[in-house]
Amino acid sequence: MKPKSPVISNIKKNSVAPTRNRANLNQYLSNLQSSRNDKRKSLVKSRESHLSNPQQPSGTPLQKPKFPMSSSQALKFYRKEMSEHEMGEILDFKTIYYLGQNSDKIQASVLKSPNYGYDDKNGDYKVVLNDHIAYRYQAV
């Protein structure tokens, strides 16, 4: 009995893999990988667009939920008002009580020291008015 050949599900029906020489096969595989990468980029852009402009099925923008909220809700509705550091950090918190969306946020960087730019040269935290402290308190 002849063994069955493996099923390749990612190749289009009308697509024929070149078998004449290695260069043609390499080109075919490169084109296939490029096509996959384009699809991934398209999906990522679509997801980012949805996250940055959440809308109801009818096309009307959703109202931002009131605090407290989950970290995923805060990220979904307030990501444009958050620093890059906050977008990663917020997921460590279960409940968000305050976000400080109208403050002049410190832009953290691994190149800044001490503490990525959040502390002064004496190691004291740089307080920014109206910013959050642990997504729970407002700095006043």
Tab-separated table of C-alpha atoms in Angstrom:
chain	number	residue	atom	x	y	z
A	1	MET	CA	0.000	0.000	0.000
A	2	LYS	CA	1.348	3.400	-0.996
A	3	PRO	CA	1.701	5.897	1.931
A	4	LYS	CA	-0.448	9.016	1.750
A	5	SER	CA	1.314	12.292	1.080
A	6	PRO	CA	0.984	15.004	3.749
A	7	VAL	CA	-1.789	17.548	3.289
A	8	ILE	CA	-0.595	21.116	2.899
A	9	SER	CA	-3.472	23.359	3.906
A	10	ASN	CA	-1.792	26.740	3.418
A	11	ILE	CA	-1.306	26.404	-0.348
A	12	LYS	CA	-4.035	27.760	-2.625
A	13	LYS	CA	-5.890	25.258	-4.822
A	14	ASN	CA	-4.525	26.614	-8.083
A	15	SER	CA	-1.039	27.090	-6.691
A	16	VAL	CA	1.553	24.674	-8.017
A	17	ALA	CA	4.868	24.318	-6.259
A	18	PRO	CA	7.795	24.411	-8.679
A	19	THR	CA	9.837	21.235	-8.581
A	20	ARG	CA	12.309	21.732	-11.432
A	21	ASN	CA	15.087	23.346	-9.475
A	22	ARG	CA	16.024	24.583	-6.038
A	23	ALA	CA	15.961	28.291	-7.055
A	24	ASN	CA	12.347	28.062	-8.206
A	25	LEU	CA	11.364	26.221	-5.033
A	26	ASN	CA	13.127	28.800	-2.860
A	27	GLN	CA	11.376	31.629	-4.732
A	28	TYR	CA	8.019	29.906	-4.314
A	29	LEU	CA	8.567	29.420	-0.575
A	30	SER	CA	9.716	33.027	-0.227
A	31	ASN	CA	6.551	34.268	-1.964
A	32	LEU	CA	4.407	32.038	0.256
A	33	GLN	CA	6.087	33.396	3.414
A	34	SER	CA	5.700	36.969	2.148
A	35	SER	CA	1.992	36.369	1.561
A	36	ARG	CA	1.595	35.044	5.124
A	37	ASN	CA	3.442	38.052	6.547
A	38	ASP	CA	1.189	40.432	4.595
A	39	LYS	CA	-1.895	38.686	5.990
A	40	ARG	CA	-0.512	38.923	9.546
A	41	LYS	CA	0.250	42.636	9.137
A	42	SER	CA	-3.268	43.211	7.823
A	43	LEU	CA	-4.789	41.389	10.802
A	44	VAL	CA	-2.626	43.353	13.265
A	45	LYS	CA	-3.613	46.677	11.642
A	46	SER	CA	-7.271	45.671	11.741
A	47	ARG	CA	-7.018	44.757	15.440
A	48	GLU	CA	-5.146	47.967	16.297
A	49	SER	CA	-7.764	49.992	14.438
A	50	HIS	CA	-10.534	48.252	16.355
A	51	LEU	CA	-8.775	48.853	19.688
A	52	SER	CA	-8.101	52.508	18.987
A	53	ASN	CA	-11.634	53.226	17.703
A	54	PRO	CA	-14.004	50.842	19.460
A	55	GLN	CA	-17.481	50.971	17.932
A	56	GLN	CA	-20.782	49.244	18.345
A	57	PRO	CA	-21.989	47.055	15.470
A	58	SER	CA	-24.183	49.939	14.272
A	59	GLY	CA	-21.050	52.046	13.677
A	60	THR	CA	-21.591	54.509	16.525
A	61	PRO	CA	-18.654	54.976	18.928
A	62	LEU	CA	-18.934	53.220	22.274
A	63	GLN	CA	-19.140	55.329	25.406
A	64	LYS	CA	-16.106	55.062	27.638
A	65	PRO	CA	-16.932	53.050	30.762
A	66	LYS	CA	-16.816	54.672	34.180
A	67	PHE	CA	-14.076	53.956	36.709
A	68	PRO	CA	-13.331	51.512	38.269
A	69	MET	CA	-12.826	49.175	35.317
A	70	SER	CA	-10.673	46.234	34.317
A	71	SER	CA	-7.195	46.793	32.935
A	72	SER	CA	-8.256	45.416	29.539
A	73	GLN	CA	-11.158	47.907	29.367
A	74	ALA	CA	-8.821	50.768	30.294
A	75	LEU	CA	-6.374	49.699	27.598
A	76	LYS	CA	-9.145	49.384	25.022
A	77	PHE	CA	-10.718	52.785	25.668
A	78	TYR	CA	-7.784	54.918	26.851
A	79	ARG	CA	-4.742	53.572	24.972
A	80	LYS	CA	-4.260	56.842	23.033
A	81	GLU	CA	-3.938	58.690	26.334
A	82	MET	CA	-1.398	56.263	27.821
A	83	SER	CA	2.364	56.142	27.532
A	84	GLU	CA	3.974	53.098	25.928
A	85	HIS	CA	5.239	51.994	29.341
A	86	GLU	CA	1.731	52.218	30.827
A	87	MET	CA	0.260	50.070	28.043
A	88	GLY	CA	2.409	47.172	29.225
A	89	GLU	CA	2.332	47.935	32.936
A	90	ILE	CA	-1.452	48.277	33.262
A	91	LEU	CA	-1.996	44.587	32.558
A	92	ASP	CA	-0.374	43.801	35.930
A	93	PHE	CA	-3.335	45.459	37.685
A	94	LYS	CA	-6.732	43.784	38.006
A	95	THR	CA	-8.819	46.891	38.678
A	96	ILE	CA	-8.145	50.435	37.460
A	97	TYR	CA	-9.533	53.231	39.638
A	98	TYR	CA	-7.720	56.205	38.114
A	99	LEU	CA	-5.664	56.620	34.948
A	100	GLY	CA	-4.367	60.185	34.953
A	101	GLN	CA	-5.261	60.664	31.298
A	102	ASN	CA	-4.950	64.470	31.446
A	103	SER	CA	-1.477	64.640	32.977
A	104	ASP	CA	1.907	65.374	31.388
A	105	LYS	CA	3.193	61.827	31.625
A	106	ILE	CA	6.865	60.937	31.941
A	107	GLN	CA	8.030	59.075	28.857
A	108	ALA	CA	9.962	56.161	30.342
A	109	SER	CA	13.081	54.831	28.656
A	110	VAL	CA	15.622	52.160	29.520
A	111	LEU	CA	18.260	54.759	28.620
A	112	LYS	CA	17.083	57.110	31.370
A	113	SER	CA	18.264	56.577	34.889
A	114	PRO	CA	17.466	56.272	37.643
A	115	ASN	CA	14.351	54.110	37.333
A	116	TYR	CA	13.770	54.781	33.603
A	117	GLY	CA	13.255	58.495	34.246
A	118	TYR	CA	10.633	58.157	36.977
A	119	ASP	CA	13.071	59.072	39.786
A	120	ASP	CA	15.322	62.089	40.300
A	121	LYS	CA	19.093	61.838	40.889
A	122	ASN	CA	18.464	61.301	44.633
A	123	GLY	CA	16.217	58.301	43.923
A	124	ASP	CA	13.006	60.135	44.836
A	125	TYR	CA	9.923	59.630	42.676
A	126	LYS	CA	9.165	62.560	40.340
A	127	VAL	CA	5.552	63.454	41.092
A	128	VAL	CA	3.527	64.576	38.066
A	129	LEU	CA	0.330	66.433	38.926
A	130	ASN	CA	-2.857	64.564	38.003
A	131	ASP	CA	-0.955	61.395	37.103
A	132	HIS	CA	-1.897	58.081	38.694
A	133	ILE	CA	-0.136	56.171	41.420
A	134	ALA	CA	-0.584	52.432	40.853
A	135	TYR	CA	-3.745	53.163	38.812
A	136	ARG	CA	-5.550	53.796	42.104
A	137	TYR	CA	-4.708	57.313	43.309
A	138	GLN	CA	-4.427	60.779	41.755
A	139	ALA	CA	-1.298	62.843	42.424
A	140	VAL	CA	-2.498	66.271	43.616
